[in-house]
Coordinates of C-alpha atoms (C1' of nucleotides) in Angstrom, one line a residue:
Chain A
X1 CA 0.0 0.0 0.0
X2 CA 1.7 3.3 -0.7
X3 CA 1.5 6.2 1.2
X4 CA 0.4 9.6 0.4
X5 CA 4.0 10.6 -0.4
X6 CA 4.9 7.9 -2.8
X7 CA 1.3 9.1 -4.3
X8 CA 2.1 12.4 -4.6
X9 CA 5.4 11.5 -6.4
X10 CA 4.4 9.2 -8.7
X11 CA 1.8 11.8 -9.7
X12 CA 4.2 14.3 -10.2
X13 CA 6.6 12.1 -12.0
X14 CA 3.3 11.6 -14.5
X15 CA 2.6 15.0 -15.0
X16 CA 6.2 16.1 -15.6
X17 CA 7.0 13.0 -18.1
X18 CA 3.9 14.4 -20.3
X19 CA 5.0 17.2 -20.2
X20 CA 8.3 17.1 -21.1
X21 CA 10.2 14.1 -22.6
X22 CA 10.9 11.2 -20.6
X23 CA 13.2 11.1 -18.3
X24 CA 12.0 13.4 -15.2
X25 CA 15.0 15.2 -12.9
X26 CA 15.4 15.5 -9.4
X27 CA 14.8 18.9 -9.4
X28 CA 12.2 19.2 -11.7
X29 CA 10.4 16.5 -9.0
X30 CA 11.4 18.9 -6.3
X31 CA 10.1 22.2 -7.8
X32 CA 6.6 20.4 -8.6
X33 CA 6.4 19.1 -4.9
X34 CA 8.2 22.6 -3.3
X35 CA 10.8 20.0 -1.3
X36 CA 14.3 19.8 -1.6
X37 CA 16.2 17.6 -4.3
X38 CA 17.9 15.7 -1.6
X39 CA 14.2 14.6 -0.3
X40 CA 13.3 13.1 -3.6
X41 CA 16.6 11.5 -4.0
X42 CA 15.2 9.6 -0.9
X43 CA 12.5 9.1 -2.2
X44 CA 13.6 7.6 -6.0
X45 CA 15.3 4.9 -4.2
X46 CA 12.2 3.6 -2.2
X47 CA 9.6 3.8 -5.2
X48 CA 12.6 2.2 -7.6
X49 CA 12.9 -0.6 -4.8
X50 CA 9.3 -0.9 -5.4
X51 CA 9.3 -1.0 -9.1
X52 CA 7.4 1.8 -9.7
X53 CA 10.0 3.3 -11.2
X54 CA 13.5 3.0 -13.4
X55 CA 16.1 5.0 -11.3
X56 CA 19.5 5.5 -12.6
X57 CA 21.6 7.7 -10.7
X58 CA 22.3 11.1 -11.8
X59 CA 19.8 10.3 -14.6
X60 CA 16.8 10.8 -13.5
X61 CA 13.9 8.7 -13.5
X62 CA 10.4 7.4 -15.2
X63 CA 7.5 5.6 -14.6
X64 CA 7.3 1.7 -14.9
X65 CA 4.1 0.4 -16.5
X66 CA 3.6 -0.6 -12.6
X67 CA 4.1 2.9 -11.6
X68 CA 2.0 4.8 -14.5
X69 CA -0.8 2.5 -13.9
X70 CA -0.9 3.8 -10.5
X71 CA 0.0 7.3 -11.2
X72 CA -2.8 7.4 -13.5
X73 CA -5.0 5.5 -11.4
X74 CA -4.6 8.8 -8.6
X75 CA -5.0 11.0 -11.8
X76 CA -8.7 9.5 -12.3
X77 CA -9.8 9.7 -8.9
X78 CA -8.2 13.5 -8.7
X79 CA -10.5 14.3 -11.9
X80 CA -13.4 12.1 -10.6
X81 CA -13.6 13.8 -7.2
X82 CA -13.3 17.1 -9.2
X83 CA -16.8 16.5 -11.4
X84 CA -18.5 15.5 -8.4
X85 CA -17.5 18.6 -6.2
X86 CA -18.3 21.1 -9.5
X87 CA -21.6 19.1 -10.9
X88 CA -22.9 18.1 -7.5
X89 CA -21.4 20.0 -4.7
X90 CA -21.5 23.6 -6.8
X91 CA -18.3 23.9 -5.9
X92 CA -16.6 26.6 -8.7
X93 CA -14.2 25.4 -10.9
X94 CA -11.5 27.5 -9.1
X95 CA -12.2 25.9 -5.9
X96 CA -11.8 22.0 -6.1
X97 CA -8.2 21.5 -6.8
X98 CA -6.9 21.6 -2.7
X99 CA -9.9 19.2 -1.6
X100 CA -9.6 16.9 -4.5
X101 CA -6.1 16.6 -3.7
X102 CA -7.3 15.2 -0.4
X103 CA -9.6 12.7 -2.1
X104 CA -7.7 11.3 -5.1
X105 CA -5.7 9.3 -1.7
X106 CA -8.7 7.4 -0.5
X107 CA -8.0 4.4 -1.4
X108 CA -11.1 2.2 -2.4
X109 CA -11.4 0.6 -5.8
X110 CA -15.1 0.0 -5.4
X111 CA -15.5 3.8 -4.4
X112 CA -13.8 5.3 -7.2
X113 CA -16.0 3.0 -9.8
X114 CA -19.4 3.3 -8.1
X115 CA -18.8 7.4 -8.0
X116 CA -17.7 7.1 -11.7
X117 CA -21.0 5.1 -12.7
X118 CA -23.0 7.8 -10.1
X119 CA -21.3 10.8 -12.4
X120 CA -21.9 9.1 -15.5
X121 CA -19.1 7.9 -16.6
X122 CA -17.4 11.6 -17.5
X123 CA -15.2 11.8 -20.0
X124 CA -13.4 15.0 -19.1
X125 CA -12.7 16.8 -15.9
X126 CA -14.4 20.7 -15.4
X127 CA -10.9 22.1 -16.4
X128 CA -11.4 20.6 -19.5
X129 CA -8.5 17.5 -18.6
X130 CA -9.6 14.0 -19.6
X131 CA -10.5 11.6 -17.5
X132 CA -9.1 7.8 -17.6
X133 CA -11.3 5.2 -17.3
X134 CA -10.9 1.3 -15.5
X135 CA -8.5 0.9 -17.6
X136 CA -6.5 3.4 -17.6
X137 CA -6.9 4.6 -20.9
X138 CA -7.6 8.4 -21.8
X139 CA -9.8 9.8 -24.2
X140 CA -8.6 11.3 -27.2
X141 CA -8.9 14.8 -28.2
X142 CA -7.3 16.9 -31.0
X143 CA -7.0 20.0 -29.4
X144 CA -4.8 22.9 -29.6
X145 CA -3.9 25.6 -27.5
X146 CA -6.0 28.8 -28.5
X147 CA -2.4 31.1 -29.0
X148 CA -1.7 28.9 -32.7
X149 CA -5.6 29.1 -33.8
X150 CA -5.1 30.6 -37.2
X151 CA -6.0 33.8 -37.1
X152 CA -10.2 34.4 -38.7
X153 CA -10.7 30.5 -37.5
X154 CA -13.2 30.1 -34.7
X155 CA -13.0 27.6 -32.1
X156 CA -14.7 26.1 -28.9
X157 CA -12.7 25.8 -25.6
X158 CA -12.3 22.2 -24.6
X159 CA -9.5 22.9 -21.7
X160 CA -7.2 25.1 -19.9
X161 CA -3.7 23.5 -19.0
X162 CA -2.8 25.4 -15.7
X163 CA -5.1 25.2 -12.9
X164 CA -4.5 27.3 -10.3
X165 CA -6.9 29.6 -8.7
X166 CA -5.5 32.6 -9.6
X167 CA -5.8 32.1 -13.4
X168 CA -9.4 30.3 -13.5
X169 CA -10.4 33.0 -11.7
X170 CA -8.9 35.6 -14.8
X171 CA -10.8 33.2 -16.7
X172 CA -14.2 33.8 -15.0
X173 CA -13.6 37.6 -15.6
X174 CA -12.8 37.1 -19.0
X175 CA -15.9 35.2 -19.8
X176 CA -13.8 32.1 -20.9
X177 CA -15.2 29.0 -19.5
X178 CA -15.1 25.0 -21.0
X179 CA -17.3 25.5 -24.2
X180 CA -16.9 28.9 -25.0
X181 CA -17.1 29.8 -28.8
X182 CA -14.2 32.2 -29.7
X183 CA -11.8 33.5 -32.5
X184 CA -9.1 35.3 -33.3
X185 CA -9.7 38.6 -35.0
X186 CA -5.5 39.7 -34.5
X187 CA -2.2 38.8 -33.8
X188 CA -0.4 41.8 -32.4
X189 CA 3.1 41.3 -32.8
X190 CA 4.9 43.6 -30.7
X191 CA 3.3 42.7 -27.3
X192 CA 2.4 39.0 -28.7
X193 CA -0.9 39.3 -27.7
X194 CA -4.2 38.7 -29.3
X195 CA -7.7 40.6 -30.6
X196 CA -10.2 37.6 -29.8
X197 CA -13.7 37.5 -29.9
X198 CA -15.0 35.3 -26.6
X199 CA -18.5 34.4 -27.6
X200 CA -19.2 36.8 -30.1
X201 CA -17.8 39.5 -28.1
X202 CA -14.9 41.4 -28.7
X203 CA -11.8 41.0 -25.9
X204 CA -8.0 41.0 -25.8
X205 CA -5.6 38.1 -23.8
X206 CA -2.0 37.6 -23.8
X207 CA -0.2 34.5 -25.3
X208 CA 0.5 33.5 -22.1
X209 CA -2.9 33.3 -20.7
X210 CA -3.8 31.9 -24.9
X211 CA -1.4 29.5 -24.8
X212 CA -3.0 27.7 -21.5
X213 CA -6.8 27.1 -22.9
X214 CA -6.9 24.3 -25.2
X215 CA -9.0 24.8 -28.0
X216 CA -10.8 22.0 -31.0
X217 CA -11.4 23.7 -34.6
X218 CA -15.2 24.3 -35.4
Chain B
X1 CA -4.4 22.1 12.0
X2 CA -4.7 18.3 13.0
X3 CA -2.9 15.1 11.7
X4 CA -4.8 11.9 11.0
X5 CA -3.8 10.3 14.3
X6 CA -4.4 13.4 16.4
X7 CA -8.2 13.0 14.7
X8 CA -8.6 9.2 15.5
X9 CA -7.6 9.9 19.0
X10 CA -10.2 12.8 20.1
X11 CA -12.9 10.8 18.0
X12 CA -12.1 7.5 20.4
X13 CA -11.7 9.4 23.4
X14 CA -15.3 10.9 22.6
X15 CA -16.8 8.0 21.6
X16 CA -15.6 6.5 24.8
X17 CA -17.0 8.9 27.1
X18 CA -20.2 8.4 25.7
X19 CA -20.5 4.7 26.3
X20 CA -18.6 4.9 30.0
X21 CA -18.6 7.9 32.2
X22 CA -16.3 11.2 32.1
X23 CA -13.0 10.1 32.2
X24 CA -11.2 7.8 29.8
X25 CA -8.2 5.2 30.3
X26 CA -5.1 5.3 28.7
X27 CA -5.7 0.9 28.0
X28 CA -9.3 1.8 26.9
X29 CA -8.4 4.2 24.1
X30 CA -5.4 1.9 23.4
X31 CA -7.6 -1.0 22.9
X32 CA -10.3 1.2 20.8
X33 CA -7.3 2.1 18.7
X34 CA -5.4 -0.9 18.4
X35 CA -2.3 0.8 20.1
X36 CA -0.1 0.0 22.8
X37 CA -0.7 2.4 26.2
X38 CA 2.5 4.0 25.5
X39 CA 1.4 5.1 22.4
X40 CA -1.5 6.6 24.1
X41 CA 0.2 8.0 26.7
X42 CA 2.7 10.3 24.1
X43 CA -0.6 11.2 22.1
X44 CA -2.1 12.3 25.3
X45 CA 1.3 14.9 26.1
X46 CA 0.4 16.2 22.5
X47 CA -3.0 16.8 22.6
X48 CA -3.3 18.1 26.4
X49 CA -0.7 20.7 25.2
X50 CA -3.0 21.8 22.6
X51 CA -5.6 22.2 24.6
X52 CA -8.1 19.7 23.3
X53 CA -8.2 17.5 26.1
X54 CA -8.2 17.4 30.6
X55 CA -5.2 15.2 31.7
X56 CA -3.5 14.2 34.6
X57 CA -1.1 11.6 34.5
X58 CA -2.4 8.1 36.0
X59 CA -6.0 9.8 36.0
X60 CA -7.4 9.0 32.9
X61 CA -8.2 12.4 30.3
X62 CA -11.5 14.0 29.0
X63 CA -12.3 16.5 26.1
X64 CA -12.3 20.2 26.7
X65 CA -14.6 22.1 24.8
X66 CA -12.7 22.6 22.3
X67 CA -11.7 19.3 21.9
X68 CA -15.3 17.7 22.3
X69 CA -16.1 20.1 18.9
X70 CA -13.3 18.8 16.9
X71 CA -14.3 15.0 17.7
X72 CA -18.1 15.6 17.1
X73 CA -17.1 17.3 13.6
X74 CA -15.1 14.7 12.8
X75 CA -18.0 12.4 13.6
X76 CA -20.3 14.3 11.6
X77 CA -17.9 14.1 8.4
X78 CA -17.8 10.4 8.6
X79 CA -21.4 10.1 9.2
X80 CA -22.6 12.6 6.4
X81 CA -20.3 10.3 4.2
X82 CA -22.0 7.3 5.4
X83 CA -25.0 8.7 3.8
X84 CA -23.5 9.8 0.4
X85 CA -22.4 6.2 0.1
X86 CA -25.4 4.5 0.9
X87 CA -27.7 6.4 -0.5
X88 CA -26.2 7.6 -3.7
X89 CA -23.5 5.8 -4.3
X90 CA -25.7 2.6 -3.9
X91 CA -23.1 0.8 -1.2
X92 CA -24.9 -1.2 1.4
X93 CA -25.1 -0.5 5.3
X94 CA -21.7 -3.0 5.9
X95 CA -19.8 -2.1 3.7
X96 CA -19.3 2.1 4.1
X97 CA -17.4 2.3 7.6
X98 CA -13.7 1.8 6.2
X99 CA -14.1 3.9 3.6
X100 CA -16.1 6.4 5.8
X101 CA -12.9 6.4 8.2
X102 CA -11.0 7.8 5.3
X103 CA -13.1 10.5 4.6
X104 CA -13.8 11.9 7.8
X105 CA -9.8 13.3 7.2
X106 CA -10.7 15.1 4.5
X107 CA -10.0 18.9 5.3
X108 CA -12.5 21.5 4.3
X109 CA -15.4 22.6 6.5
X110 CA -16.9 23.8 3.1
X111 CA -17.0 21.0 1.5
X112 CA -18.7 19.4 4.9
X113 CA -21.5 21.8 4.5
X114 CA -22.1 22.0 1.1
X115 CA -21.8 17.6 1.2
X116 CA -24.3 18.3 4.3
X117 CA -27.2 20.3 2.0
X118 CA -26.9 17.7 -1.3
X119 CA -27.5 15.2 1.2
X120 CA -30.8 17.3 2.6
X121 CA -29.5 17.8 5.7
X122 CA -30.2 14.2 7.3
X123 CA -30.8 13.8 11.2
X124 CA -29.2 9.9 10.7
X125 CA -26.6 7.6 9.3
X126 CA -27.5 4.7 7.2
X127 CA -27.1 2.6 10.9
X128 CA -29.5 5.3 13.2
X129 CA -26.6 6.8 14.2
X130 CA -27.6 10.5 14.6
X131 CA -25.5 13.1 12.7
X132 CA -24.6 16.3 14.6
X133 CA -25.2 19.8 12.7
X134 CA -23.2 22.3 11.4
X135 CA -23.1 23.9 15.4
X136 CA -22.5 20.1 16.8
X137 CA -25.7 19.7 18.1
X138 CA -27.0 16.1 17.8
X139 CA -30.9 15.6 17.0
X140 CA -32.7 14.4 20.2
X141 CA -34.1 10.6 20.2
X142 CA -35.7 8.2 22.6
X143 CA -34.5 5.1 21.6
X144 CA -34.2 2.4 24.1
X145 CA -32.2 -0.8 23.0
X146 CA -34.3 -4.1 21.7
X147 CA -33.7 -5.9 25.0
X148 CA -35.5 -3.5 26.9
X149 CA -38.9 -3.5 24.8
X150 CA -41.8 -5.3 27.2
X151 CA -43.1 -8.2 26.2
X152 CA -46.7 -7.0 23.3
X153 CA -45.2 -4.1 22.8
X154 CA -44.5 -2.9 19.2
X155 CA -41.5 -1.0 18.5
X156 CA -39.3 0.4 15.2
X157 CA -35.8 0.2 14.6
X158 CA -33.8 3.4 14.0
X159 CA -30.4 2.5 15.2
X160 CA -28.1 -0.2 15.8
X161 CA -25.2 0.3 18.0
X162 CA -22.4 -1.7 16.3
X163 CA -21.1 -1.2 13.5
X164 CA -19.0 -4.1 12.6
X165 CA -19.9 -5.6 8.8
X166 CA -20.5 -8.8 10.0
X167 CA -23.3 -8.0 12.7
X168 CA -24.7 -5.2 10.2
X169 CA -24.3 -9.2 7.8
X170 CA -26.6 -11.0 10.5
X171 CA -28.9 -8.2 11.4
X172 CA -29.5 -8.6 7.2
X173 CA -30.1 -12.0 7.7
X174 CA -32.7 -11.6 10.2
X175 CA -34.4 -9.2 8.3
X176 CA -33.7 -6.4 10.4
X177 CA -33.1 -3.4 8.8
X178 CA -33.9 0.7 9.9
X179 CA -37.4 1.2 9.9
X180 CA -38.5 -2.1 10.7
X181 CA -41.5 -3.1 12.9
X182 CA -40.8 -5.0 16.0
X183 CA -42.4 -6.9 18.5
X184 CA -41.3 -9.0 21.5
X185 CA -43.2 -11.9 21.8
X186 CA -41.7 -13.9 25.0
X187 CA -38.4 -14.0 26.6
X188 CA -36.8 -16.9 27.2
X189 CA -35.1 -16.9 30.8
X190 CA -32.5 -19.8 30.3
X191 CA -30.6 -18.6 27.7
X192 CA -31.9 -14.8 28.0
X193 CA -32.8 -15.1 23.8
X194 CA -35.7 -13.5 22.6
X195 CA -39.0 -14.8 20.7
X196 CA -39.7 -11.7 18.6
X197 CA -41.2 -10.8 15.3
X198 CA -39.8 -9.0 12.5
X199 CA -42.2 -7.0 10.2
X200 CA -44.6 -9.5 11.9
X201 CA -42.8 -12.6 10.7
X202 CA -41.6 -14.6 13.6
X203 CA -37.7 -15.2 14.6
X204 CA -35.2 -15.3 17.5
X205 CA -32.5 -13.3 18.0
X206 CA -30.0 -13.5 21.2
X207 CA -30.1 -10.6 24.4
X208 CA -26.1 -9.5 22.8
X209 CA -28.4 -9.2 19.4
X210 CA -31.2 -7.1 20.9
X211 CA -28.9 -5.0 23.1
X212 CA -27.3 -3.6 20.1
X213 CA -30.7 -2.4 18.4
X214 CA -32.4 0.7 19.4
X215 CA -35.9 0.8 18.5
X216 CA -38.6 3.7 19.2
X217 CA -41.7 2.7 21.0
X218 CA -45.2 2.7 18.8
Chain C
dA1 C1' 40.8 19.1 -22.0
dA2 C1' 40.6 21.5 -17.7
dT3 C1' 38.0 24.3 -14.8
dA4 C1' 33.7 26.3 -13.4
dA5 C1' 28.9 25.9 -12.6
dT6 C1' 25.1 23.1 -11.9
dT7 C1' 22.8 19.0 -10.5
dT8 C1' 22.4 15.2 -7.7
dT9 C1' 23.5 12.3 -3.9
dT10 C1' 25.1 11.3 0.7
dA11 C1' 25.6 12.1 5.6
dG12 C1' 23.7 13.5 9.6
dT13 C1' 19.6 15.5 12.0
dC14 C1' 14.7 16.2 13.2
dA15 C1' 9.6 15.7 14.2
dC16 C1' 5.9 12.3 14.1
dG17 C1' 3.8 8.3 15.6
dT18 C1' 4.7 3.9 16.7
dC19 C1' 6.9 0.0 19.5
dT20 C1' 9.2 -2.9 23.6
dA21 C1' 11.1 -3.1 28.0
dA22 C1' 11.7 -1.1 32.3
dA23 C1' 10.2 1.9 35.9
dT24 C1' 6.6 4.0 38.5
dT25 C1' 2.1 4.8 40.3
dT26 C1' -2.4 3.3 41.6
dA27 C1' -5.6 -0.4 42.8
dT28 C1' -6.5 -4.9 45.1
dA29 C1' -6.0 -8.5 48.3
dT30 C1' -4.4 -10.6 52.1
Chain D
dA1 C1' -0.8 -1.9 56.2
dT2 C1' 1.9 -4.2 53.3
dA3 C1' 2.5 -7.1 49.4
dT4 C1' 1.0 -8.1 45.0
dA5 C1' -1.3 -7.2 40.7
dA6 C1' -2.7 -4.0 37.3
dA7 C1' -2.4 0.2 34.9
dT8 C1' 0.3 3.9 33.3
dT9 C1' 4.4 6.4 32.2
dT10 C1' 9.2 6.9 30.8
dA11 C1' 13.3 5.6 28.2
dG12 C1' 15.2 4.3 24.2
dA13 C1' 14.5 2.7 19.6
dC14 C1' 12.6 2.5 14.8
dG15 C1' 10.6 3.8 10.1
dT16 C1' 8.8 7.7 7.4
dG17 C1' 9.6 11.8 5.1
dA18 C1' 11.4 16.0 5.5
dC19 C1' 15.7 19.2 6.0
dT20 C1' 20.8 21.4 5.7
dA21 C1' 25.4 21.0 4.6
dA22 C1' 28.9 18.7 2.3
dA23 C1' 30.6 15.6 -1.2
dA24 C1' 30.4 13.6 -5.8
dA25 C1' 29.0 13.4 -10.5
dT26 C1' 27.5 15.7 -14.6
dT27 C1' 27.2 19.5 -17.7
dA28 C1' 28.8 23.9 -19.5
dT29 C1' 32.5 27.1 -20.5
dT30 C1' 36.7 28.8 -22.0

DNA sequence: AATAATTTTTAGTCACGTCTAAATTTATAT
DNA sequence: ATATAAATTTAGACGTGACTAAAAATTATT
């Protein structure tokens, strides 16, 4: 049975190894957790004892099939939990992360299946990230982030990639939320920012906050 | 804010002095903890320092007021829980307390409340047990246990005492379930058991049986 | 290729929550 | 009231997961 910890890492390890390329770094590990390098060295050496990872000394480190199955296994409860506290709870979508955090560690095979089959079997999370099912297996999207939609092309928001308070909330105030029909009326070069029209009404974002919502072609 | 062992101790120590009198032993918290006495007796340093609980060495400890409001919120988490699994998430009566004891960790008196109002702000747990409100106040009953229903009278279960899966398994067996009609038809002296009727089919259940069900008088 | 800078690991420490074994206090019995 | 039994606490240890400081390995620079 692993502990919280060896969760928490294994999670991280998965987010940072789909992120990047494959092999993840100490620090990298160390930054997405706020500890110290020297605390997940400590740590690479008990999950790689327990074959939930390959460790290679000064090379950092990835998932076994073992590991990811469990890494995503956390990942669909996190995403689960979330949908329940949003649809059911009317929890906002700003609000959920820090308690789901708390729930994707109850450990209960049963628990996580009945509340999937009770939320109807959601395909997608309410920040847009999909959900695994049993399996393990994600569903597929083609979607793009909204700062390379061509400009005149008009989209629908599927996602946003960060999820931290702070920005949802932005989001909120720009009237951007999962579904949202928009398009890009202008690129302006020298600040890199964009002339976009969020349901048929005319606003401005920077590529930073464009390049964090995902975005399918209509 | 509270660690997960710190939470189990106040909830036995308040669970204790409900059953006994005032003050708790150091062996009877072990026991309800599956501890060692020396393991109570650190815990006991630690939360007498933060106020939460009355001790004197060799004298046994009780809640302060603070303390008793922690415990009973914690007991209110796990019970509102109890119900979300039950009732929506379609798990039976025997099968929620583990998963429940997980649960009642979880961190956020929003989510409590808001959990509280999907449920429709129940008065009791899927076993009778009665769930204390957002101010800790628990709904008043007049429940007396099984064994003490005279002989003719009718009565209706709302509670059971235990909560261990395989009594909550028998009590199944016997048909006995919250909300069912009782009625004590003769007591046998010899072997203190109980001729009795369930939903006004006849059975026999044993005095350890009937002292664990709390009925209300019709 | 040698040195500097960075990354990673090791060594040693600490708080938490547990344990066993020994000491101490309280309760019981003669 | 004194000895014995039972309950409780203390002392010392351990595993987990974190930290700092120092050492070692890797990567970058000239």
């Amino acid at each position: 049975m692993l502990s919280q910890a060896e969760e928490n890492y294994l999670k991280a390890i998965l987010k940072l190894s789909q992120k990047n390329g494959k092999s993840v770094s100490t620090n990298a590990i160390a930054d997405e957790l706020y500890t110290k390098a020297s605390s997940v060295s400590d740590m690479m050496k008990k999950l790689s004892e327990k074959s939930l990872i390959h460790y290679v000394k000064y090379q950092g480190v990835y998932l076994t099939e073992k590991g990811k199955g469990l890494a995503v296994h956390i990942v669909r409860k996190h995403r689960l939990w979330e949908v329940f506290l949003v649809n059911h709870l009317n929890f906002k979508w700003d609000e959920v992360h820090d308690i789901a955090e708390q729930l994707e560690h109850i450990k209960s095979l049963e628990l996580v299946n009945k509340l999937d089959a009770f939320l109807n079997f959601p395909s997608f999370d309410p920040h847009g990230d999909p959900i695994p099912n049993e399996a393990g297996e994600f569903p597929k999207t083609s979607a793009i982030p909204f700062s390379e939609l061509p400009v005149k092309s008009r989209g629908k928001v599927v996602a946003v990639v960060m999820d931290e308070p702070s920005f949802l909330k932005y989001l909120d105030k720009l009237n951007i939320s999962i579904g949202a029909q928009v398009e890009v009326i202008e690129v302006n070069e020298f600040d890199d920012s964009f002339d976009v029209k969020i349901n048929d009404i005319q606003s401005h974002i920077s590529l930073d906050v464009a390049k964090n919502i995902l975005i399918s072609l209509l």
